[in-house]
């Protein structure tokens, strides 16, 4: 199978090519050239393990990677998850389930994609004989998950910039207490925006970027979207048959990457009744779904920081389908969004999507309520999804992070906070971080000295 760009001005790429470049050369995002109908295969997938299901699913798309390579690669990717079923589906009551996506090495759902992506990068290094230096800026979860996806891998190094003093202490420990020589956590004296600007400038220096085989870690890689389809499929297959066609997935949403993967699976024929976009106070998508207008605003910090976004970068993929695969129209809309920061959708498809938004006060109240009602502790991101569940549907709430990652918010809501052995272990390990000024040249020099 080949992959095309949402902006229509890129030659079709193979899976490996699309994964290697990340962003399409025309500035668009990669999508499969056609969506397969997977319904004939659902029956035979019924009893597969998570890794087996993932191998089967990825095999449909990664046709340039032999199954005898993909199978072990997927096995390795999920070998470090601490729950035997990888993505357990917990039943809270007859029409409420939680899909726990926090049993990976960094206790957030991003591990599902980034563990796999790390192994795909490694396979690519082996094939091409070239090294790869992954570079990114983070305000928390993505950096930690990227680091743990590449931890100790030969011929790779990972450089993650984060704003000194502005990520949570536990998140910082996840990035800085790894003990791996190929991991470089860089605390810059500046804001997250400074970190992002530096990364953008470094990639803008094509000569430097080529010379050091730099690759970006971000939320738009094709492999991330496809890897995330798998847990929706796995959850759907675990539901009792009578409930499957009633299901609505409720997804704590920031960049629209997670929920888009679920929607895409639905487009491949899996009968899913709906998707609910759950946002925190940064409600750009909630406003879109209620008013039809997409309008960017300023980012507001919240108790669910991994959803503090202004631009939902994966939204362009959905837009492509919403605009009937008209790449020219996508370019037009994206250009308008860039210049005016707003776009009004006529006839937006509201049959599949609904939405909700939760303020910080509501997040705290919801954590308390869910604990009282179900004796179940949700993290602040997952709490947004419990804002209001549709009683006429079977809700599957995606739990995107383990509550132990956010002890202060949980303590404020229920008076104590759960511990997790992985996080406790980090507390006894030495912190290794590099403090640099928010300066492009300083960061470049650092990379130059340590790139592989
Ligand atoms: C990244 C993240 C999200 C948002 O996911 P998107 O794919 O950006 O919509 C939600 N919750 C947690 C815990 C995250 O780390």
XYZ file of N, CA and C and ligand atoms in Angstrom, residues 108-110 141 228 252-259 306-307 379 381 400-401, ligand 1:
72
model
N 1.384 6.473 29.950
C 0.415 7.257 29.176
C 0.211 6.588 27.818
N -0.898 6.896 27.163
C -1.243 6.152 25.938
C -0.235 6.363 24.816
N 0.571 7.421 24.916
C 1.519 7.698 23.832
C 2.544 6.572 23.658
N 4.304 14.635 28.319
C 4.163 13.213 27.975
C 4.865 12.767 26.694
N -2.370 3.485 16.820
C -3.451 3.828 17.748
C -4.800 3.246 17.316
N -10.330 11.656 25.722
C -9.680 12.905 26.155
C -8.815 13.422 25.007
N -9.097 14.614 24.521
C -8.519 15.033 23.245
C -7.734 16.335 23.328
N -6.571 16.325 22.646
C -5.772 17.539 22.506
C -5.518 17.790 21.036
N -4.540 17.063 20.495
C -4.175 17.216 19.085
C -5.055 16.443 18.120
N -6.066 15.747 18.606
C -7.002 15.018 17.764
C -6.371 13.764 17.140
N -5.166 13.367 17.638
C -4.499 12.204 17.060
C -5.160 10.911 17.510
N -5.420 10.813 18.806
C -5.997 9.608 19.361
C -7.387 9.346 18.793
N -8.252 10.323 18.884
C -9.639 10.110 18.444
C -9.709 9.924 16.929
N -1.523 17.749 29.092
C -1.230 17.159 27.785
C -2.325 17.462 26.766
N -3.378 18.120 27.218
C -4.439 18.529 26.294
C -4.483 20.055 26.160
N -7.238 9.792 36.120
C -6.306 10.916 36.080
C -7.051 12.145 35.529
N -6.817 13.909 32.843
C -7.173 13.865 31.422
C -8.394 12.978 31.220
N -6.226 7.761 29.386
C -4.996 8.060 28.640
C -3.750 8.148 29.516
N -3.913 8.300 30.830
C -2.733 8.337 31.709
C -3.064 7.685 33.041
C -1.306 13.455 24.514
C -2.342 13.187 25.535
C -3.710 13.439 25.288
C -4.196 14.072 23.988
O -4.115 13.180 22.881
P -4.249 13.739 21.393
O -3.873 12.601 20.508
O -3.262 14.879 21.300
O -5.651 14.187 21.185
C -4.641 13.101 26.263
N -4.250 12.583 27.453
C -2.952 12.331 27.737
C -2.593 11.772 29.070
C -1.949 12.614 26.788
O -0.660 12.364 27.089
